[in-house]
């Protein structure tokens, strides 16, 4: 294990911390681990993988086995991108994928990530058969049968149960590397919700909302749905002869942190206006490659730099179905009133809650908003926290950099159950992060 001292941060560029980074190379390295937190590719937005010592896992990226029925065994530092590059041309894809492929298997498990298909297929945990976890004392095998409590606590456990050394995952069989995509433009919130609900059968769905629209246009947006194309679907097209092609898309890079004046409410307004106007008709249907469908943001590498050197936060919450319409409307009204403009406002529909203690999804709607850090923002987000709590919702720890301990302890996570598991396996003596200290976890 080699080490480096550096100032590190995750995707939101906030907070930044001086850290001793220990780069994990093989299983023997566990003997050198003291108080620390595991870190993958740093694609969580806040401080969940930041601490004075981090165990950097992304160079520990190996495939250990693959069986004919699509069960992949790999180390915790392997990225989703590496899995797609190797397996999609062989007819296998990720059963659940977040909106970036630059995430490690360890990070996907620790956050229990969701994709555009939570309403149909659940979270990442559903496809994890087992993993090996270093809990500070030894490497333990965890599955639904063995050490079940530790297995479940690790999904959404934000690295606090230990280090995921390796995992067995069931991949999804696909016939082609194309998605049949449909886009519908909704002129207000009511229309958008009804489009969502009438598309529940579609495997993938996601909506972008113009969060600066007001009055009758409040909540206007574009719903994008899709499902994997079969070979038959490609018949008669130029894609038919090579249905499992690996598409590598060009990446544009943001070379510097943008100065403050570039990202102002006028530029966000313009972006939202252009995005909303983009579909040339009310509905657009057609074939789409994996990358633009699942990972549109990966097209611009280091896009987080547009928020400047002070950084930004992503505010993502879920509201249970019964109160979601009302609470979302109130939150959107508050955002457009206060003018805290968000480039990206992404709405998804969740299915049933996953097993476990700190998993984020629950049946209802989730909205993710990006906010540049400016004076007054954190007070404003505190106000939104209260609306989310009152509506029976909760915030996503993978995106969090600022939630208060009191908000966290009032939210409907099974915090006591989680802490009992940490105590039972002594994980709390070894693993801590800036986030766990802030939230008293
Ligand atoms: C553009 C973008 C889009 C995104 N879209 C989505 C989305 O649609 N859905 C979604 O759910 N998330 C989404 N995310 C969030 C991202 O998927 C999660 O934050 C994920 O956990 C990041 O993984 P990572 O490998 O970068 O880990 P890090 O960010 O480094 O760490 C995240 C957490 O995982 C823990 N961890 C990492 N590796 C290990 C390990 N080997 N063992 C134990 N714990 C470990 C860390 O301690 C930390 O608590 C998005 C992020 C970005 C930047």
PDB file of C-alpha atoms in Angstrom, residues 242-425:
ATOM      1  CA  UNK A 242     -23.578  -5.180 -35.020  1.00  0.00           C
ATOM      2  CA  UNK A 243     -26.176  -5.058 -32.241  1.00  0.00           C
ATOM      3  CA  UNK A 244     -23.734  -5.220 -29.300  1.00  0.00           C
ATOM      4  CA  UNK A 245     -21.407  -2.447 -30.287  1.00  0.00           C
ATOM      5  CA  UNK A 246     -19.388  -0.587 -27.668  1.00  0.00           C
ATOM      6  CA  UNK A 247     -20.017   3.109 -28.177  1.00  0.00           C
ATOM      7  CA  UNK A 248     -17.289   5.326 -26.950  1.00  0.00           C
ATOM      8  CA  UNK A 249     -18.355   8.913 -27.024  1.00  0.00           C
ATOM      9  CA  UNK A 250     -16.122  11.946 -27.267  1.00  0.00           C
ATOM     10  CA  UNK A 251     -15.549  13.797 -24.023  1.00  0.00           C
ATOM     11  CA  UNK A 252     -15.337  17.544 -23.756  1.00  0.00           C
ATOM     12  CA  UNK A 253     -13.309  18.832 -20.809  1.00  0.00           C
ATOM     13  CA  UNK A 254     -13.867  21.907 -18.617  1.00  0.00           C
ATOM     14  CA  UNK A 255     -10.231  22.977 -18.106  1.00  0.00           C
ATOM     15  CA  UNK A 256     -10.671  25.564 -15.306  1.00  0.00           C
ATOM     16  CA  UNK A 257     -12.962  26.467 -12.425  1.00  0.00           C
ATOM     17  CA  UNK A 258     -15.428  28.940 -13.949  1.00  0.00           C
ATOM     18  CA  UNK A 259     -15.350  32.466 -12.534  1.00  0.00           C
ATOM     19  CA  UNK A 260     -18.471  33.447 -10.543  1.00  0.00           C
ATOM     20  CA  UNK A 261     -20.110  35.743 -13.114  1.00  0.00           C
ATOM     21  CA  UNK A 262     -20.572  32.926 -15.673  1.00  0.00           C
ATOM     22  CA  UNK A 263     -22.977  30.944 -13.531  1.00  0.00           C
ATOM     23  CA  UNK A 264     -25.664  33.429 -12.599  1.00  0.00           C
ATOM     24  CA  UNK A 265     -29.429  33.045 -12.566  1.00  0.00           C
ATOM     25  CA  UNK A 266     -29.623  34.498 -16.129  1.00  0.00           C
ATOM     26  CA  UNK A 267     -27.370  31.765 -17.573  1.00  0.00           C
ATOM     27  CA  UNK A 268     -29.327  29.074 -15.728  1.00  0.00           C
ATOM     28  CA  UNK A 269     -32.574  30.577 -17.023  1.00  0.00           C
ATOM     29  CA  UNK A 270     -31.234  30.488 -20.590  1.00  0.00           C
ATOM     30  CA  UNK A 271     -30.023  26.892 -20.231  1.00  0.00           C
ATOM     31  CA  UNK A 272     -33.404  25.772 -18.886  1.00  0.00           C
ATOM     32  CA  UNK A 273     -35.267  27.616 -21.625  1.00  0.00           C
ATOM     33  CA  UNK A 274     -33.141  26.011 -24.366  1.00  0.00           C
ATOM     34  CA  UNK A 275     -33.386  22.541 -22.824  1.00  0.00           C
ATOM     35  CA  UNK A 276     -37.146  22.771 -22.539  1.00  0.00           C
ATOM     36  CA  UNK A 277     -37.424  23.936 -26.126  1.00  0.00           C
ATOM     37  CA  UNK A 278     -35.112  21.159 -27.384  1.00  0.00           C
ATOM     38  CA  UNK A 279     -37.581  18.420 -28.370  1.00  0.00           C
ATOM     39  CA  UNK A 280     -38.768  19.721 -31.723  1.00  0.00           C
ATOM     40  CA  UNK A 281     -42.192  18.117 -31.285  1.00  0.00           C
ATOM     41  CA  UNK A 282     -44.141  17.134 -28.170  1.00  0.00           C
ATOM     42  CA  UNK A 283     -42.987  13.507 -28.479  1.00  0.00           C
ATOM     43  CA  UNK A 284     -39.777  12.076 -29.906  1.00  0.00           C
ATOM     44  CA  UNK A 285     -39.156   8.352 -30.275  1.00  0.00           C
ATOM     45  CA  UNK A 286     -36.056   6.570 -31.494  1.00  0.00           C
ATOM     46  CA  UNK A 287     -32.947   4.466 -30.888  1.00  0.00           C
ATOM     47  CA  UNK A 288     -30.373   5.792 -28.500  1.00  0.00           C
ATOM     48  CA  UNK A 289     -26.918   4.497 -27.506  1.00  0.00           C
ATOM     49  CA  UNK A 290     -26.158   3.612 -23.879  1.00  0.00           C
ATOM     50  CA  UNK A 291     -23.967   6.595 -23.149  1.00  0.00           C
ATOM     51  CA  UNK A 292     -26.303   9.472 -24.022  1.00  0.00           C
ATOM     52  CA  UNK A 293     -29.230   7.638 -22.457  1.00  0.00           C
ATOM     53  CA  UNK A 294     -27.685   6.639 -19.122  1.00  0.00           C
ATOM     54  CA  UNK A 295     -24.759   9.047 -18.792  1.00  0.00           C
ATOM     55  CA  UNK A 296     -25.517  12.351 -20.563  1.00  0.00           C
ATOM     56  CA  UNK A 297     -23.425  14.283 -18.016  1.00  0.00           C
ATOM     57  CA  UNK A 298     -20.315  12.134 -18.543  1.00  0.00           C
ATOM     58  CA  UNK A 299     -20.021  13.753 -21.976  1.00  0.00           C
ATOM     59  CA  UNK A 300     -18.439  16.775 -20.277  1.00  0.00           C
ATOM     60  CA  UNK A 301     -15.587  15.630 -18.066  1.00  0.00           C
ATOM     61  CA  UNK A 302     -15.130  17.716 -14.909  1.00  0.00           C
ATOM     62  CA  UNK A 303     -18.414  19.580 -15.539  1.00  0.00           C
ATOM     63  CA  UNK A 304     -18.462  20.213 -11.788  1.00  0.00           C
ATOM     64  CA  UNK A 305     -15.931  23.010 -12.411  1.00  0.00           C
ATOM     65  CA  UNK A 306     -18.628  25.246 -13.898  1.00  0.00           C
ATOM     66  CA  UNK A 307     -19.696  25.964 -10.307  1.00  0.00           C
ATOM     67  CA  UNK A 308     -16.358  27.614  -9.579  1.00  0.00           C
ATOM     68  CA  UNK A 309     -13.835  27.005  -6.847  1.00  0.00           C
ATOM     69  CA  UNK A 310     -16.287  27.399  -3.941  1.00  0.00           C
ATOM     70  CA  UNK A 311     -18.166  24.369  -5.206  1.00  0.00           C
ATOM     71  CA  UNK A 312     -21.806  23.310  -5.166  1.00  0.00           C
ATOM     72  CA  UNK A 313     -24.143  20.926  -3.416  1.00  0.00           C
ATOM     73  CA  UNK A 314     -26.597  18.520  -4.863  1.00  0.00           C
ATOM     74  CA  UNK A 315     -29.785  18.488  -2.846  1.00  0.00           C
ATOM     75  CA  UNK A 316     -31.615  15.187  -3.361  1.00  0.00           C
ATOM     76  CA  UNK A 317     -34.627  14.101  -1.379  1.00  0.00           C
ATOM     77  CA  UNK A 318     -37.443  11.590  -1.668  1.00  0.00           C
ATOM     78  CA  UNK A 319     -41.051  12.220  -0.638  1.00  0.00           C
ATOM     79  CA  UNK A 320     -43.520   9.364  -0.104  1.00  0.00           C
ATOM     80  CA  UNK A 321     -46.170   9.010  -2.791  1.00  0.00           C
ATOM     81  CA  UNK A 322     -49.110  10.298  -0.743  1.00  0.00           C
ATOM     82  CA  UNK A 323     -47.509  13.666   0.037  1.00  0.00           C
ATOM     83  CA  UNK A 324     -45.202  14.081  -2.944  1.00  0.00           C
ATOM     84  CA  UNK A 325     -47.379  16.236  -5.242  1.00  0.00           C
ATOM     85  CA  UNK A 326     -48.004  18.859  -2.569  1.00  0.00           C
ATOM     86  CA  UNK A 327     -44.459  18.912  -1.116  1.00  0.00           C
ATOM     87  CA  UNK A 328     -42.789  19.060  -4.546  1.00  0.00           C
ATOM     88  CA  UNK A 329     -44.992  21.949  -5.575  1.00  0.00           C
ATOM     89  CA  UNK A 330     -44.130  23.897  -2.393  1.00  0.00           C
ATOM     90  CA  UNK A 331     -40.400  23.236  -2.873  1.00  0.00           C
ATOM     91  CA  UNK A 332     -40.441  24.278  -6.539  1.00  0.00           C
ATOM     92  CA  UNK A 333     -42.333  27.454  -5.636  1.00  0.00           C
ATOM     93  CA  UNK A 334     -39.779  28.302  -2.958  1.00  0.00           C
ATOM     94  CA  UNK A 335     -36.884  27.771  -5.364  1.00  0.00           C
ATOM     95  CA  UNK A 336     -38.332  29.940  -8.078  1.00  0.00           C
ATOM     96  CA  UNK A 337     -39.334  32.633  -5.506  1.00  0.00           C
ATOM     97  CA  UNK A 338     -35.862  32.813  -3.971  1.00  0.00           C
ATOM     98  CA  UNK A 339     -34.070  32.560  -7.319  1.00  0.00           C
ATOM     99  CA  UNK A 340     -31.587  29.916  -6.129  1.00  0.00           C
ATOM    100  CA  UNK A 341     -31.237  28.668  -9.659  1.00  0.00           C
ATOM    101  CA  UNK A 342     -30.426  25.018 -10.384  1.00  0.00           C
ATOM    102  CA  UNK A 343     -29.126  23.927 -13.793  1.00  0.00           C
ATOM    103  CA  UNK A 344     -30.196  20.398 -13.187  1.00  0.00           C
ATOM    104  CA  UNK A 345     -33.439  19.377 -11.570  1.00  0.00           C
ATOM    105  CA  UNK A 346     -33.978  15.685 -12.114  1.00  0.00           C
ATOM    106  CA  UNK A 347     -37.144  13.883 -11.038  1.00  0.00           C
ATOM    107  CA  UNK A 348     -37.474  10.099 -10.754  1.00  0.00           C
ATOM    108  CA  UNK A 349     -40.144   7.705  -9.558  1.00  0.00           C
ATOM    109  CA  UNK A 350     -39.126   5.155  -6.919  1.00  0.00           C
ATOM    110  CA  UNK A 351     -40.632   1.728  -6.321  1.00  0.00           C
ATOM    111  CA  UNK A 352     -40.853  -0.120  -3.016  1.00  0.00           C
ATOM    112  CA  UNK A 353     -38.337   0.527  -0.245  1.00  0.00           C
ATOM    113  CA  UNK A 354     -35.260  -1.724  -0.208  1.00  0.00           C
ATOM    114  CA  UNK A 355     -34.358  -3.987   2.703  1.00  0.00           C
ATOM    115  CA  UNK A 356     -31.840  -2.480   5.106  1.00  0.00           C
ATOM    116  CA  UNK A 357     -31.320   0.427   7.461  1.00  0.00           C
ATOM    117  CA  UNK A 358     -30.013   3.480   5.578  1.00  0.00           C
ATOM    118  CA  UNK A 359     -31.066   2.847   1.978  1.00  0.00           C
ATOM    119  CA  UNK A 360     -32.414   6.021   0.463  1.00  0.00           C
ATOM    120  CA  UNK A 361     -35.234   5.034  -1.922  1.00  0.00           C
ATOM    121  CA  UNK A 362     -38.851   4.625  -0.803  1.00  0.00           C
ATOM    122  CA  UNK A 363     -42.056   4.521  -2.838  1.00  0.00           C
ATOM    123  CA  UNK A 364     -42.517   8.089  -4.063  1.00  0.00           C
ATOM    124  CA  UNK A 365     -40.763  10.787  -6.055  1.00  0.00           C
ATOM    125  CA  UNK A 366     -37.162  11.895  -5.746  1.00  0.00           C
ATOM    126  CA  UNK A 367     -35.896  15.266  -6.927  1.00  0.00           C
ATOM    127  CA  UNK A 368     -32.194  16.180  -7.299  1.00  0.00           C
ATOM    128  CA  UNK A 369     -31.147  19.818  -7.616  1.00  0.00           C
ATOM    129  CA  UNK A 370     -27.688  21.356  -8.011  1.00  0.00           C
ATOM    130  CA  UNK A 371     -26.989  24.637  -6.217  1.00  0.00           C
ATOM    131  CA  UNK A 372     -23.853  26.716  -6.406  1.00  0.00           C
ATOM    132  CA  UNK A 373     -22.653  27.532  -2.891  1.00  0.00           C
ATOM    133  CA  UNK A 374     -23.453  31.195  -2.218  1.00  0.00           C
ATOM    134  CA  UNK A 375     -24.277  33.164   0.897  1.00  0.00           C
ATOM    135  CA  UNK A 376     -27.632  32.176   2.355  1.00  0.00           C
ATOM    136  CA  UNK A 377     -27.853  28.864   0.501  1.00  0.00           C
ATOM    137  CA  UNK A 378     -27.415  26.627   3.538  1.00  0.00           C
ATOM    138  CA  UNK A 379     -30.123  28.521   5.489  1.00  0.00           C
ATOM    139  CA  UNK A 380     -32.431  28.114   2.514  1.00  0.00           C
ATOM    140  CA  UNK A 381     -31.712  24.374   2.314  1.00  0.00           C
ATOM    141  CA  UNK A 382     -32.475  24.077   6.061  1.00  0.00           C
ATOM    142  CA  UNK A 383     -35.932  25.455   5.223  1.00  0.00           C
ATOM    143  CA  UNK A 384     -36.356  22.854   2.499  1.00  0.00           C
ATOM    144  CA  UNK A 385     -35.194  20.130   4.941  1.00  0.00           C
ATOM    145  CA  UNK A 386     -38.149  20.973   7.193  1.00  0.00           C
ATOM    146  CA  UNK A 387     -40.612  20.586   4.296  1.00  0.00           C
ATOM    147  CA  UNK A 388     -39.064  17.243   3.374  1.00  0.00           C
ATOM    148  CA  UNK A 389     -39.226  16.011   7.002  1.00  0.00           C
ATOM    149  CA  UNK A 390     -42.810  17.179   7.440  1.00  0.00           C
ATOM    150  CA  UNK A 391     -43.829  15.302   4.305  1.00  0.00           C
ATOM    151  CA  UNK A 392     -42.254  12.086   5.691  1.00  0.00           C
ATOM    152  CA  UNK A 393     -39.304  12.196   3.291  1.00  0.00           C
ATOM    153  CA  UNK A 394     -35.528  11.996   3.652  1.00  0.00           C
ATOM    154  CA  UNK A 395     -32.280  13.212   2.079  1.00  0.00           C
ATOM    155  CA  UNK A 396     -29.775  11.089   0.131  1.00  0.00           C
ATOM    156  CA  UNK A 397     -26.510  10.646   2.068  1.00  0.00           C
ATOM    157  CA  UNK A 398     -24.469  10.144  -1.130  1.00  0.00           C
ATOM    158  CA  UNK A 399     -25.262  13.728  -2.123  1.00  0.00           C
ATOM    159  CA  UNK A 400     -25.139  15.325   1.309  1.00  0.00           C
ATOM    160  CA  UNK A 401     -22.471  17.759   2.548  1.00  0.00           C
ATOM    161  CA  UNK A 402     -24.411  19.906   5.007  1.00  0.00           C
ATOM    162  CA  UNK A 403     -27.430  18.255   6.626  1.00  0.00           C
ATOM    163  CA  UNK A 404     -27.618  18.882  10.384  1.00  0.00           C
ATOM    164  CA  UNK A 405     -27.424  16.096  12.930  1.00  0.00           C
ATOM    165  CA  UNK A 406     -30.893  16.983  14.166  1.00  0.00           C
ATOM    166  CA  UNK A 407     -32.464  16.780  10.684  1.00  0.00           C
ATOM    167  CA  UNK A 408     -30.793  13.435  10.079  1.00  0.00           C
ATOM    168  CA  UNK A 409     -31.952  11.978  13.393  1.00  0.00           C
ATOM    169  CA  UNK A 410     -35.527  13.126  12.722  1.00  0.00           C
ATOM    170  CA  UNK A 411     -35.640  11.483   9.298  1.00  0.00           C
ATOM    171  CA  UNK A 412     -37.194   8.096   8.698  1.00  0.00           C
ATOM    172  CA  UNK A 413     -34.012   6.021   8.475  1.00  0.00           C
ATOM    173  CA  UNK A 414     -33.508   3.086  10.887  1.00  0.00           C
ATOM    174  CA  UNK A 415     -30.553   4.778  12.586  1.00  0.00           C
ATOM    175  CA  UNK A 416     -30.802   2.761  15.816  1.00  0.00           C
ATOM    176  CA  UNK A 417     -30.862  -0.519  13.903  1.00  0.00           C
ATOM    177  CA  UNK A 418     -27.803   0.586  11.906  1.00  0.00           C
ATOM    178  CA  UNK A 419     -25.880   1.604  15.027  1.00  0.00           C
ATOM    179  CA  UNK A 420     -26.620  -1.735  16.691  1.00  0.00           C
ATOM    180  CA  UNK A 421     -25.029  -3.533  13.746  1.00  0.00           C
ATOM    181  CA  UNK A 422     -21.956  -1.251  13.919  1.00  0.00           C
ATOM    182  CA  UNK A 423     -21.654  -2.061  17.629  1.00  0.00           C
ATOM    183  CA  UNK A 424     -22.128  -5.812  17.144  1.00  0.00           C
ATOM    184  CA  UNK A 425     -19.303  -6.023  14.587  1.00  0.00           C
TER     185      UNK A 425
END
